[in-house]
Amino acid sequence: MERAEAEAILDGDRETAIALLLRVGELVEANERLEARVGELERRLNRSSRNSSLPPSHDPPSVPPRPREKGSGRKRGGQHGHEGRYRRLLSPEQVDEIVEHWPDRCRSCARVFAEPERVDVAEPSRRQVAELPPIAVRVTEHRLHRVCCPECATVTTAEPPAASRWSFGPRFQAAVVTLAVRNRVSRRDTTELARELFGVELSTGTVDAIIQRAGDALAGPYSELEQRIRTAAAVNIDETGWKTCGGSRTLWGALTSRTAVFRIAAGRHAFEAKTLLGERFAGIVCSDRWRGYDYLDPVQRQLCWAHLLRDFTAHSEGLSEQHDFGCAGLVIAHDLFAAWAAYQADTDRARLQAQIAPLQASLRTLLERAARKSPRTKYHRDFARNLLKRWPALWTFTHTDGVEPTNNHAERGLRGAVIYRKLSLGSQSERGERTIERLLSASITCRLRKQSLFAYLTQALTAHARGDPVPTLT
C-alpha cells in the first residue's frame, strides 16, 4: 500500500477504501490457494512406502532407511554351542549307487591291508553326493505305416497315438511353462536354457505356442477356481496395473487360503470387482479403501489396517492438528497389531475383543473430532469421514474367523504378477490375457496348497493331448 492510499483512507475516501479492501480480499484468497497447492505438492514430494501405497522400489534416495530392531550384539552365523543342522541322509533304498571305500594301509605303521583283512570294526561313515546326470530329452519317432487291403485295394494308414499330437511331450511343455510363469524366464532365455540343459533347439515362437496351449488346457480348471472364489466365506482382493499392447489395463486378484484367481479387465471399477466376486457374493471381502469396493455393505468388508497405518504415518508428518491426529492414530494402530499378534499366539478371541474395545472408543472419538468442519482439520477431515462411513469394516477381524486385519495375503499373491508384468511388459492380445490369467491362477493356487506346479501342468497337458477332462486343482 502506498502512503497516499493510506492517507486517502484516513481522509475518508470511501471508493478508495472499498477498492483496497476488495484487493486485500483477492490477495487473501490467492494466498490460501497457493498455501493449499504448496501443501499438496509437499505431500506428493514426501510420499514413500512408509506413508502411502507406493512400493519400496519407488522410494526416492531422500527417504530415511527403515528402522531396524536393536541387534543382540552377537556375531553373524551359528553361535558357539548351538545344535547344528545338516542335510539328512537318504535311506539305502533311495540311493542310486553305493560305492565302497576301504583304507589301503594302516595310518600308523603303513602296513598294506590284504583283501581278507578288510573287515569293519564299526559302522562305516556315510557321505552322499547328489549330482545331475547328463540331461538330454528322449526323442521318439512315430512311423505311421500304410497297408493296402487285398480285398478292396483301399490304403489304410495307422492312427497316430495321442502322445505324437505335438512335437514336444507333456513333461517338456510343463517345464517350459513352469519356467515362464513361476520363474518368470523370458521366451528368449527359455530357448537358451532348453538348448543348454536339455539339448533341444526351439524357437521363441514355439515357446509362446507351448504357453498358449497350456492356457487353453486350463480353461476348465480356471472356471472351477472362479466358482470357489464366489462361494468362499472370506476373500482377499486387490488390483494392480497391467499392459496389453501398450494400453492400460487392470489385473485383479482374489485369494483365499487355498485358492487364487486372477483376471485382467479394462479398469478399476465396481463392475470388474462384481464380475470377479459374483453379483451375489455373500462372504467377507478384505481390501483397501479403493472406491471400486464401495458397492459392498461395510459389514461385509474388512479394511486393511496396514494401509491405514501408512495413512496415519502420512498425517503424522503434517503440521499442528494434522500431526496430532496422525500420531494418535499411529498409537491406536500399533496397539491393534499388538493385540492381533497376541491373538495369533493364543487364539483367545474373547481377550482380543476385550483389548480392541478401548481402541475402538479412542479411534471413534479421534475421527469424530477430526470430521467436524473446521479450518484446523481440513487436511484430514475427508479421511476421518471416510473411516466413519465404513466403521464396521474396520473391526470384522475381531469377530469373524478366517479374516485378518490386513490385506497382505492378496498383495503377496499379486507380487509375482507385478514382477512378471515388468519383465514381459504385459500381454499382446486378448488371448494372451486369458492365458496369463489361467497360468497365474494355477501357479499361486498350487503354491497355496503346497502342490507341485510342474506335476500339475504335466497332468493337465497329458489329459489335454488325449482329449480327456483336465484334472482340477484339488
Tab-separated table of C-alpha atoms in Angstrom:
chain	number	residue	atom	x	y	z
A	1	MET	CA	0.000	0.000	0.000
A	2	GLU	CA	1.296	3.422	-0.949
A	3	ARG	CA	1.321	6.281	1.629
A	4	ALA	CA	-1.115	8.284	-0.448
A	5	GLU	CA	-3.582	5.400	-0.422
A	6	ALA	CA	-3.324	5.065	3.334
A	7	GLU	CA	-3.858	8.797	3.814
A	8	ALA	CA	-6.822	8.717	1.443
A	9	ILE	CA	-8.450	6.047	3.570
A	10	LEU	CA	-7.884	8.109	6.699
A	11	ASP	CA	-9.318	11.191	4.974
A	12	GLY	CA	-12.498	9.257	4.300
A	13	ASP	CA	-12.205	8.420	0.582
A	14	ARG	CA	-14.861	5.699	0.547
A	15	GLU	CA	-14.260	4.444	-3.011
A	16	THR	CA	-10.537	4.092	-2.449
A	17	ALA	CA	-11.143	2.190	0.789
A	18	ILE	CA	-13.582	-0.205	-0.879
A	19	ALA	CA	-11.230	-0.881	-3.792
A	20	LEU	CA	-8.354	-1.509	-1.416
A	21	LEU	CA	-10.357	-3.891	0.773
A	22	LEU	CA	-11.506	-5.821	-2.306
A	23	ARG	CA	-7.912	-6.099	-3.406
A	24	VAL	CA	-6.899	-7.347	0.029
A	25	GLY	CA	-9.643	-9.978	-0.153
A	26	GLU	CA	-8.392	-11.168	-3.537
A	27	LEU	CA	-4.851	-11.430	-2.201
A	28	VAL	CA	-6.008	-13.412	0.831
A	29	GLU	CA	-7.898	-15.877	-1.401
A	30	ALA	CA	-4.899	-16.184	-3.727
A	31	ASN	CA	-2.621	-16.818	-0.752
A	32	GLU	CA	-4.936	-19.560	0.549
A	33	ARG	CA	-4.938	-21.218	-2.857
A	34	LEU	CA	-1.142	-21.064	-3.013
A	35	GLU	CA	-0.837	-22.470	0.512
A	36	ALA	CA	-3.110	-25.360	-0.410
A	37	ARG	CA	-1.129	-26.015	-3.585
A	38	VAL	CA	2.187	-25.900	-1.750
A	39	GLY	CA	0.806	-28.272	0.874
A	40	GLU	CA	-0.359	-30.708	-1.807
A	41	LEU	CA	2.988	-30.553	-3.621
A	42	GLU	CA	4.854	-31.141	-0.362
A	43	ARG	CA	2.585	-34.097	0.386
A	44	ARG	CA	3.331	-35.614	-3.016
A	45	LEU	CA	7.035	-34.944	-2.651
A	46	ASN	CA	7.121	-36.694	0.728
A	47	ARG	CA	5.237	-39.792	-0.440
A	48	SER	CA	7.069	-43.064	0.117
A	49	SER	CA	6.380	-46.675	1.035
A	50	ARG	CA	6.168	-45.572	4.691
A	51	ASN	CA	3.167	-43.265	4.262
A	52	SER	CA	1.457	-44.354	1.029
A	53	SER	CA	0.801	-47.354	-1.192
A	54	LEU	CA	3.990	-46.787	-3.197
A	55	PRO	CA	6.221	-49.886	-3.277
A	56	PRO	CA	9.665	-49.616	-1.640
A	57	SER	CA	11.272	-49.771	-5.095
A	58	HIS	CA	9.783	-46.309	-5.813
A	59	ASP	CA	11.253	-44.674	-2.708
A	60	PRO	CA	13.471	-41.681	-3.566
A	61	PRO	CA	17.025	-41.527	-2.164
A	62	SER	CA	15.925	-38.909	0.354
A	63	VAL	CA	13.698	-41.371	2.234
A	64	PRO	CA	15.365	-42.393	5.511
A	65	PRO	CA	16.067	-46.110	5.894
A	66	ARG	CA	13.532	-48.201	7.745
A	67	PRO	CA	14.338	-48.522	11.447
A	68	ARG	CA	15.910	-51.826	12.368
A	69	GLU	CA	15.436	-53.732	15.549
A	70	LYS	CA	18.265	-53.485	18.026
A	71	GLY	CA	20.761	-56.261	17.428
A	72	SER	CA	21.725	-58.859	20.017
A	73	GLY	CA	25.398	-57.947	19.831
A	74	ARG	CA	26.383	-61.441	18.707
A	75	LYS	CA	28.416	-62.169	15.610
A	76	ARG	CA	26.770	-63.381	12.449
A	77	GLY	CA	26.335	-67.077	11.752
A	78	GLY	CA	25.960	-70.058	14.032
A	79	GLN	CA	26.664	-69.438	17.698
A	80	HIS	CA	29.020	-71.488	19.803
A	81	GLY	CA	27.254	-74.457	21.312
A	82	HIS	CA	24.164	-74.356	19.100
A	83	GLU	CA	22.762	-77.560	17.646
A	84	GLY	CA	23.960	-77.906	14.084
A	85	ARG	CA	21.654	-78.523	11.157
A	86	TYR	CA	22.767	-80.902	8.437
A	87	ARG	CA	21.301	-82.379	5.307
A	88	ARG	CA	19.577	-85.641	6.174
A	89	LEU	CA	20.943	-88.782	4.581
A	90	LEU	CA	18.638	-90.767	2.339
A	91	SER	CA	17.912	-94.381	3.159
A	92	PRO	CA	19.918	-97.011	1.202
A	93	GLU	CA	16.758	-97.858	-0.766
A	94	GLN	CA	16.626	-94.289	-2.100
A	95	VAL	CA	20.258	-94.234	-3.206
A	96	ASP	CA	21.011	-94.981	-6.858
A	97	GLU	CA	24.576	-96.184	-6.362
A	98	ILE	CA	26.685	-97.220	-3.384
A	99	VAL	CA	30.480	-97.102	-3.698
A	100	GLU	CA	32.517	-98.885	-1.009
A	101	HIS	CA	35.829	-97.296	0.045
A	102	TRP	CA	38.410	-99.248	2.105
A	103	PRO	CA	41.683	-97.926	3.510
A	104	ASP	CA	44.758	-99.176	1.613
A	105	ARG	CA	47.225	-99.163	4.511
A	106	CYS	CA	47.496	-98.561	8.237
A	107	ARG	CA	47.909	-94.901	9.068
A	108	SER	CA	50.212	-95.782	11.990
A	109	CYS	CA	52.650	-98.413	10.682
A	110	ALA	CA	51.889	-98.204	6.937
A	111	ARG	CA	51.010	-101.923	6.725
A	112	VAL	CA	49.213	-102.713	3.481
A	113	PHE	CA	45.876	-104.388	4.171
A	114	ALA	CA	45.192	-107.632	2.356
A	115	GLU	CA	41.749	-108.455	0.995
A	116	PRO	CA	40.800	-110.838	3.886
A	117	GLU	CA	41.751	-108.111	6.392
A	118	ARG	CA	39.107	-105.699	5.115
A	119	VAL	CA	36.661	-106.235	7.963
A	120	ASP	CA	34.641	-103.413	9.500
A	121	VAL	CA	35.252	-102.810	13.168
A	122	ALA	CA	32.431	-100.241	13.307
A	123	GLU	CA	29.639	-98.909	11.129
A	124	PRO	CA	31.104	-97.142	8.077
A	125	SER	CA	30.650	-93.387	7.877
A	126	ARG	CA	28.305	-92.345	5.095
A	127	ARG	CA	28.574	-89.434	2.660
A	128	GLN	CA	26.049	-88.804	-0.045
A	129	VAL	CA	26.609	-86.664	-3.121
A	130	ALA	CA	23.647	-85.552	-5.257
A	131	GLU	CA	24.530	-84.913	-8.880
A	132	LEU	CA	22.652	-84.317	-12.098
A	133	PRO	CA	23.256	-86.864	-14.835
A	134	PRO	CA	23.825	-85.536	-18.358
A	135	ILE	CA	20.337	-84.371	-19.347
A	136	ALA	CA	19.026	-84.989	-22.825
A	137	VAL	CA	15.467	-85.316	-23.974
A	138	ARG	CA	14.327	-88.675	-25.272
A	139	VAL	CA	13.151	-88.378	-28.861
A	140	THR	CA	10.605	-90.931	-30.077
A	141	GLU	CA	9.800	-91.265	-33.772
A	142	HIS	CA	6.307	-92.493	-34.641
A	143	ARG	CA	6.069	-94.105	-38.061
A	144	LEU	CA	2.557	-94.421	-39.461
A	145	HIS	CA	2.570	-97.303	-41.886
A	146	ARG	CA	0.168	-97.664	-44.799
A	147	VAL	CA	-1.287	-101.041	-45.822
A	148	CYS	CA	-3.220	-101.849	-48.975
A	149	CYS	CA	-6.232	-104.083	-48.409
A	150	PRO	CA	-6.034	-107.226	-50.631
A	151	GLU	CA	-9.820	-107.391	-50.791
A	152	CYS	CA	-10.798	-103.830	-51.823
A	153	ALA	CA	-7.410	-102.257	-52.538
A	154	THR	CA	-8.071	-99.460	-50.000
A	155	VAL	CA	-4.927	-97.984	-48.483
A	156	THR	CA	-5.255	-97.630	-44.686
A	157	THR	CA	-2.864	-95.543	-42.568
A	158	ALA	CA	-2.177	-96.324	-38.912
A	159	GLU	CA	-3.763	-93.954	-36.367
A	160	PRO	CA	-1.229	-91.727	-34.577
A	161	PRO	CA	-1.139	-92.015	-30.782
A	162	ALA	CA	-2.179	-89.047	-28.684
A	163	ALA	CA	1.418	-88.701	-27.495
A	164	SER	CA	2.533	-87.738	-31.009
A	165	ARG	CA	-0.016	-84.940	-31.378
A	166	TRP	CA	2.616	-82.320	-30.515
A	167	SER	CA	6.338	-82.151	-31.243
A	168	PHE	CA	7.114	-81.976	-27.522
A	169	GLY	CA	5.778	-84.176	-24.751
A	170	PRO	CA	3.731	-83.009	-21.762
A	171	ARG	CA	6.637	-83.065	-19.298
A	172	PHE	CA	8.840	-80.923	-21.529
A	173	GLN	CA	5.976	-78.491	-22.139
A	174	ALA	CA	5.214	-78.364	-18.419
A	175	ALA	CA	8.857	-77.494	-17.742
A	176	VAL	CA	8.725	-74.647	-20.290
A	177	VAL	CA	5.505	-73.247	-18.802
A	178	THR	CA	6.816	-73.516	-15.239
A	179	LEU	CA	9.920	-71.564	-16.209
A	180	ALA	CA	7.730	-68.868	-17.757
A	181	VAL	CA	5.014	-68.386	-15.151
A	182	ARG	CA	6.650	-69.418	-11.861
A	183	ASN	CA	10.254	-68.417	-12.546
A	184	ARG	CA	9.413	-65.568	-14.962
A	185	VAL	CA	12.001	-66.638	-17.549
A	186	SER	CA	11.658	-64.806	-20.867
A	187	ARG	CA	10.919	-66.597	-24.135
A	188	ARG	CA	14.445	-65.981	-25.415
A	189	ASP	CA	16.091	-67.153	-22.197
A	190	THR	CA	13.909	-70.264	-22.258
A	191	THR	CA	15.255	-71.226	-25.682
A	192	GLU	CA	18.794	-70.850	-24.310
A	193	LEU	CA	18.027	-72.961	-21.220
A	194	ALA	CA	16.390	-75.657	-23.363
A	195	ARG	CA	19.475	-75.816	-25.539
A	196	GLU	CA	21.985	-75.864	-22.667
A	197	LEU	CA	20.083	-78.050	-20.190
A	198	PHE	CA	18.145	-80.404	-22.446
A	199	GLY	CA	19.955	-80.229	-25.767
A	200	VAL	CA	16.781	-79.147	-27.558
A	201	GLU	CA	16.607	-76.433	-30.199
A	202	LEU	CA	13.337	-74.494	-30.213
A	203	SER	CA	12.315	-71.002	-31.254
A	204	THR	CA	10.723	-68.243	-29.213
A	205	GLY	CA	7.550	-68.781	-31.260
A	206	THR	CA	7.469	-72.423	-30.189
A	207	VAL	CA	7.872	-71.404	-26.551
A	208	ASP	CA	4.963	-69.000	-26.889
A	209	ALA	CA	2.838	-71.666	-28.588
A	210	ILE	CA	3.509	-74.076	-25.709
A	211	ILE	CA	2.488	-71.438	-23.150
A	212	GLN	CA	-0.696	-70.616	-25.106
A	213	ARG	CA	-1.516	-74.330	-25.286
A	214	ALA	CA	-1.192	-74.643	-21.522
A	215	GLY	CA	-3.544	-71.695	-21.136
A	216	ASP	CA	-6.108	-73.430	-23.362
A	217	ALA	CA	-5.794	-76.603	-21.298
A	218	LEU	CA	-6.525	-74.702	-18.053
A	219	ALA	CA	-9.795	-73.125	-19.231
A	220	GLY	CA	-11.926	-75.635	-17.313
A	221	PRO	CA	-9.914	-75.639	-14.052
A	222	TYR	CA	-9.862	-71.816	-14.125
A	223	SER	CA	-13.676	-71.693	-14.276
A	224	GLU	CA	-13.858	-74.003	-11.273
A	225	LEU	CA	-11.463	-71.774	-9.341
A	226	GLU	CA	-13.729	-68.803	-10.126
A	227	GLN	CA	-16.713	-70.652	-8.675
A	228	ARG	CA	-14.800	-71.455	-5.496
A	229	ILE	CA	-13.915	-67.795	-5.030
A	230	ARG	CA	-17.564	-66.765	-5.470
A	231	THR	CA	-18.702	-69.194	-2.766
A	232	ALA	CA	-15.855	-68.540	-0.308
A	233	ALA	CA	-16.532	-67.334	3.224
A	234	ALA	CA	-13.715	-64.747	3.087
A	235	VAL	CA	-11.700	-63.364	0.183
A	236	ASN	CA	-8.724	-61.032	-0.016
A	237	ILE	CA	-8.862	-58.879	-3.145
A	238	ASP	CA	-6.504	-56.357	-4.700
A	239	GLU	CA	-5.732	-54.857	-8.092
A	240	THR	CA	-2.714	-53.510	-9.942
A	241	GLY	CA	-1.885	-52.078	-13.330
A	242	TRP	CA	-1.393	-54.206	-16.440
A	243	LYS	CA	-0.441	-53.578	-20.056
A	244	THR	CA	-1.894	-55.095	-23.215
A	245	CYS	CA	-0.336	-53.923	-26.485
A	246	GLY	CA	0.941	-50.931	-24.537
A	247	GLY	CA	-2.553	-49.933	-23.393
A	248	SER	CA	-3.566	-49.599	-19.753
A	249	ARG	CA	-5.482	-52.487	-18.202
A	250	THR	CA	-6.007	-53.734	-14.640
A	251	LEU	CA	-5.045	-57.075	-13.134
A	252	TRP	CA	-7.389	-58.155	-10.328
A	253	GLY	CA	-6.539	-60.860	-7.827
A	254	ALA	CA	-8.875	-62.648	-5.413
A	255	LEU	CA	-7.379	-65.114	-2.949
A	256	THR	CA	-8.485	-67.396	-0.153
A	257	SER	CA	-6.223	-69.581	1.954
A	258	ARG	CA	-6.240	-72.288	-0.757
A	259	THR	CA	-7.419	-70.661	-3.978
A	260	ALA	CA	-6.231	-67.801	-6.198
A	261	VAL	CA	-7.973	-66.281	-9.217
A	262	PHE	CA	-6.546	-63.520	-11.387
A	263	ARG	CA	-8.454	-61.567	-14.000
A	264	ILE	CA	-7.379	-58.848	-16.432
A	265	ALA	CA	-10.064	-56.222	-17.019
A	266	ALA	CA	-10.489	-52.802	-18.584
A	267	GLY	CA	-10.329	-50.744	-15.400
A	268	ARG	CA	-10.597	-50.463	-11.621
A	269	HIS	CA	-14.342	-50.119	-11.274
A	270	ALA	CA	-17.014	-51.797	-9.182
A	271	PHE	CA	-18.201	-53.662	-12.275
A	272	GLU	CA	-14.916	-55.587	-12.508
A	273	ALA	CA	-14.998	-56.405	-8.783
A	274	LYS	CA	-18.558	-57.712	-9.148
A	275	THR	CA	-17.549	-59.797	-12.149
A	276	LEU	CA	-14.695	-61.393	-10.230
A	277	LEU	CA	-16.579	-61.997	-6.970
A	278	GLY	CA	-20.002	-62.572	-8.457
A	279	GLU	CA	-23.161	-60.480	-8.161
A	280	ARG	CA	-24.385	-62.439	-5.130
A	281	PHE	CA	-21.177	-62.794	-3.188
A	282	ALA	CA	-22.109	-63.356	0.454
A	283	GLY	CA	-18.714	-63.633	2.132
A	284	ILE	CA	-16.334	-61.130	3.682
A	285	VAL	CA	-14.079	-59.061	1.412
A	286	CYS	CA	-10.757	-57.815	2.774
A	287	SER	CA	-9.403	-54.927	0.723
A	288	ASP	CA	-8.024	-51.413	0.795
A	289	ARG	CA	-10.289	-48.328	0.687
A	290	TRP	CA	-10.452	-48.140	-3.119
A	291	ARG	CA	-13.888	-46.893	-4.191
A	292	GLY	CA	-14.364	-49.871	-6.515
A	293	TYR	CA	-15.378	-51.918	-3.449
A	294	ASP	CA	-17.859	-49.383	-2.065
A	295	TYR	CA	-20.804	-51.269	-3.564
A	296	LEU	CA	-20.315	-53.789	-0.749
A	297	ASP	CA	-22.009	-53.242	2.608
A	298	PRO	CA	-19.436	-52.206	5.257
A	299	VAL	CA	-20.475	-55.162	7.436
A	300	GLN	CA	-19.348	-57.393	4.558
A	301	ARG	CA	-15.875	-55.878	4.405
A	302	GLN	CA	-12.575	-55.717	6.280
A	303	LEU	CA	-10.394	-52.699	5.578
A	304	CYS	CA	-6.641	-53.201	5.520
A	305	TRP	CA	-5.013	-51.799	8.651
A	306	ALA	CA	-1.577	-51.895	7.012
A	307	HIS	CA	-2.860	-49.248	4.601
A	308	LEU	CA	-4.345	-47.273	7.486
A	309	LEU	CA	-1.013	-47.425	9.294
A	310	ARG	CA	0.642	-45.757	6.300
A	311	ASP	CA	-2.173	-43.188	6.130
A	312	PHE	CA	-1.713	-42.260	9.778
A	313	THR	CA	2.036	-42.042	9.175
A	314	ALA	CA	1.424	-39.541	6.370
A	315	HIS	CA	-0.800	-37.414	8.615
A	316	SER	CA	1.738	-37.550	11.458
A	317	GLU	CA	4.219	-35.861	9.121
A	318	GLY	CA	1.877	-32.873	8.744
A	319	LEU	CA	1.594	-29.801	10.945
A	320	SER	CA	-0.395	-28.826	14.021
A	321	GLU	CA	-3.777	-30.600	14.277
A	322	GLN	CA	-2.973	-32.964	11.420
A	323	HIS	CA	0.256	-34.046	13.120
A	324	ASP	CA	-1.541	-34.734	16.417
A	325	PHE	CA	-4.257	-36.652	14.568
A	326	GLY	CA	-1.725	-38.838	12.795
A	327	CYS	CA	0.303	-39.559	15.928
A	328	ALA	CA	-2.817	-40.557	17.879
A	329	GLY	CA	-3.879	-42.829	15.022
A	330	LEU	CA	-0.442	-44.478	14.926
A	331	VAL	CA	-0.667	-45.320	18.641
A	332	ILE	CA	-4.052	-46.978	18.095
A	333	ALA	CA	-2.818	-48.895	15.039
A	334	HIS	CA	0.288	-50.202	16.808
A	335	ASP	CA	-1.782	-51.316	19.813
A	336	LEU	CA	-4.199	-53.063	17.454
A	337	PHE	CA	-1.408	-55.035	15.779
A	338	ALA	CA	-0.004	-55.968	19.192
A	339	ALA	CA	-3.413	-57.351	20.189
A	340	TRP	CA	-3.643	-59.280	16.918
A	341	ALA	CA	-0.181	-60.782	17.423
A	342	ALA	CA	-1.235	-61.965	20.877
A	343	TYR	CA	-4.396	-63.495	19.417
A	344	GLN	CA	-2.396	-65.397	16.811
A	345	ALA	CA	-0.346	-66.894	19.637
A	346	ASP	CA	-3.209	-67.960	21.918
A	347	THR	CA	-6.351	-67.765	19.642
A	348	ASP	CA	-8.320	-66.288	22.553
A	349	ARG	CA	-10.983	-64.273	20.727
A	350	ALA	CA	-12.625	-63.004	23.915
A	351	ARG	CA	-9.351	-61.459	25.027
A	352	LEU	CA	-8.829	-59.983	21.548
A	353	GLN	CA	-12.218	-58.272	21.691
A	354	ALA	CA	-11.526	-57.006	25.196
A	355	GLN	CA	-8.228	-55.471	24.044
A	356	ILE	CA	-9.767	-53.961	20.899
A	357	ALA	CA	-12.803	-52.369	22.637
A	358	PRO	CA	-10.923	-49.388	24.172
A	359	LEU	CA	-9.093	-48.869	20.863
A	360	GLN	CA	-12.444	-48.648	19.091
A	361	ALA	CA	-13.636	-45.993	21.522
A	362	SER	CA	-10.423	-43.980	21.186
A	363	LEU	CA	-10.490	-44.109	17.393
A	364	ARG	CA	-14.162	-43.159	17.260
A	365	THR	CA	-13.527	-40.066	19.371
A	366	LEU	CA	-10.476	-39.157	17.272
A	367	LEU	CA	-12.335	-39.492	13.972
A	368	GLU	CA	-15.461	-37.636	15.095
A	369	ARG	CA	-13.369	-34.710	16.315
A	370	ALA	CA	-11.443	-34.574	13.021
A	371	ALA	CA	-14.602	-34.936	10.903
A	372	ARG	CA	-16.039	-31.636	12.140
A	373	LYS	CA	-15.863	-28.831	9.602
A	374	SER	CA	-13.010	-26.702	10.808
A	375	PRO	CA	-10.034	-24.967	9.146
A	376	ARG	CA	-7.778	-26.868	11.553
A	377	THR	CA	-8.913	-30.289	10.256
A	378	LYS	CA	-9.179	-29.625	6.527
A	379	TYR	CA	-6.214	-31.886	5.637
A	380	HIS	CA	-7.526	-34.991	7.397
A	381	ARG	CA	-11.268	-34.300	7.538
A	382	ASP	CA	-12.112	-36.375	4.454
A	383	PHE	CA	-10.011	-39.286	5.708
A	384	ALA	CA	-11.820	-39.265	9.070
A	385	ARG	CA	-15.243	-39.104	7.426
A	386	ASN	CA	-14.297	-41.933	5.079
A	387	LEU	CA	-13.442	-44.213	8.004
A	388	LEU	CA	-16.584	-43.284	9.934
A	389	LYS	CA	-18.674	-44.111	6.889
A	390	ARG	CA	-17.081	-47.574	6.749
A	391	TRP	CA	-16.802	-48.043	10.522
A	392	PRO	CA	-17.988	-51.702	10.720
A	393	ALA	CA	-15.403	-52.679	8.093
A	394	LEU	CA	-12.600	-51.744	10.486
A	395	TRP	CA	-13.447	-54.454	13.012
A	396	THR	CA	-14.680	-57.527	11.129
A	397	PHE	CA	-11.495	-59.425	12.045
A	398	THR	CA	-12.398	-59.212	15.735
A	399	HIS	CA	-15.464	-61.451	15.417
A	400	THR	CA	-15.139	-63.469	12.179
A	401	ASP	CA	-12.856	-66.491	11.796
A	402	GLY	CA	-10.628	-66.558	8.740
A	403	VAL	CA	-10.461	-62.745	8.463
A	404	GLU	CA	-7.233	-60.860	9.172
A	405	PRO	CA	-6.803	-57.124	9.809
A	406	THR	CA	-4.568	-56.679	6.745
A	407	ASN	CA	-4.794	-57.414	3.045
A	408	ASN	CA	-1.221	-58.697	2.904
A	409	HIS	CA	-2.368	-62.072	1.574
A	410	ALA	CA	-3.665	-60.523	-1.656
A	411	GLU	CA	-0.685	-58.203	-2.015
A	412	ARG	CA	1.742	-61.105	-1.682
A	413	GLY	CA	-0.242	-63.020	-4.284
A	414	LEU	CA	-0.002	-60.120	-6.743
A	415	ARG	CA	3.705	-59.511	-6.160
A	416	GLY	CA	4.870	-62.187	-8.611
A	417	ALA	CA	2.406	-60.952	-11.225
A	418	VAL	CA	3.761	-57.414	-10.912
A	419	ILE	CA	7.317	-58.659	-11.463
A	420	TYR	CA	6.108	-60.704	-14.463
A	421	ARG	CA	4.475	-57.578	-15.925
A	422	LYS	CA	7.620	-55.527	-15.505
A	423	LEU	CA	9.753	-58.177	-17.191
A	424	SER	CA	7.371	-59.089	-20.026
A	425	LEU	CA	5.662	-55.685	-20.496
A	426	GLY	CA	2.268	-57.365	-20.117
A	427	SER	CA	0.241	-59.099	-22.816
A	428	GLN	CA	-0.046	-58.607	-26.551
A	429	SER	CA	-3.569	-59.880	-27.236
A	430	GLU	CA	-6.853	-60.840	-25.609
A	431	ARG	CA	-5.865	-64.494	-25.854
A	432	GLY	CA	-2.616	-63.635	-24.111
A	433	GLU	CA	-4.625	-62.057	-21.281
A	434	ARG	CA	-6.694	-65.205	-20.840
A	435	THR	CA	-3.533	-67.336	-20.873
A	436	ILE	CA	-1.717	-65.385	-18.176
A	437	GLU	CA	-4.890	-65.220	-16.035
A	438	ARG	CA	-5.151	-69.000	-16.014
A	439	LEU	CA	-1.453	-69.692	-15.552
A	440	LEU	CA	-1.071	-67.218	-12.678
A	441	SER	CA	-4.177	-68.654	-11.005
A	442	ALA	CA	-2.836	-72.201	-11.294
A	443	SER	CA	0.643	-71.185	-10.125
A	444	ILE	CA	-0.451	-69.352	-6.962
A	445	THR	CA	-3.140	-71.932	-6.147
A	446	CYS	CA	-0.534	-74.713	-6.324
A	447	ARG	CA	1.724	-72.685	-4.060
A	448	LEU	CA	-1.059	-72.102	-1.519
A	449	ARG	CA	-1.831	-75.818	-1.485
A	450	LYS	CA	1.850	-76.826	-1.424
A	451	GLN	CA	1.444	-78.726	-4.678
A	452	SER	CA	3.965	-79.047	-7.485
A	453	LEU	CA	3.039	-76.740	-10.369
A	454	PHE	CA	5.206	-78.786	-12.729
A	455	ALA	CA	3.462	-82.039	-11.767
A	456	TYR	CA	0.014	-80.477	-12.185
A	457	LEU	CA	0.831	-78.968	-15.568
A	458	THR	CA	2.165	-82.341	-16.718
A	459	GLN	CA	-1.151	-83.986	-15.805
A	460	ALA	CA	-3.165	-81.185	-17.407
A	461	LEU	CA	-1.244	-81.227	-20.698
A	462	THR	CA	-1.315	-85.040	-20.844
A	463	ALA	CA	-5.116	-85.047	-20.444
A	464	HIS	CA	-5.458	-82.202	-22.950
A	465	ALA	CA	-3.442	-84.140	-25.556
A	466	ARG	CA	-5.660	-87.185	-25.126
A	467	GLY	CA	-8.856	-85.200	-25.207
A	468	ASP	CA	-9.686	-86.249	-21.642
A	469	PRO	CA	-11.091	-83.901	-18.960
A	470	VAL	CA	-8.275	-81.840	-17.455
A	471	PRO	CA	-7.883	-82.540	-13.708
A	472	THR	CA	-8.976	-79.779	-11.363
A	473	LEU	CA	-6.826	-78.211	-8.681
A	474	THR	CA	-7.877	-80.096	-5.547
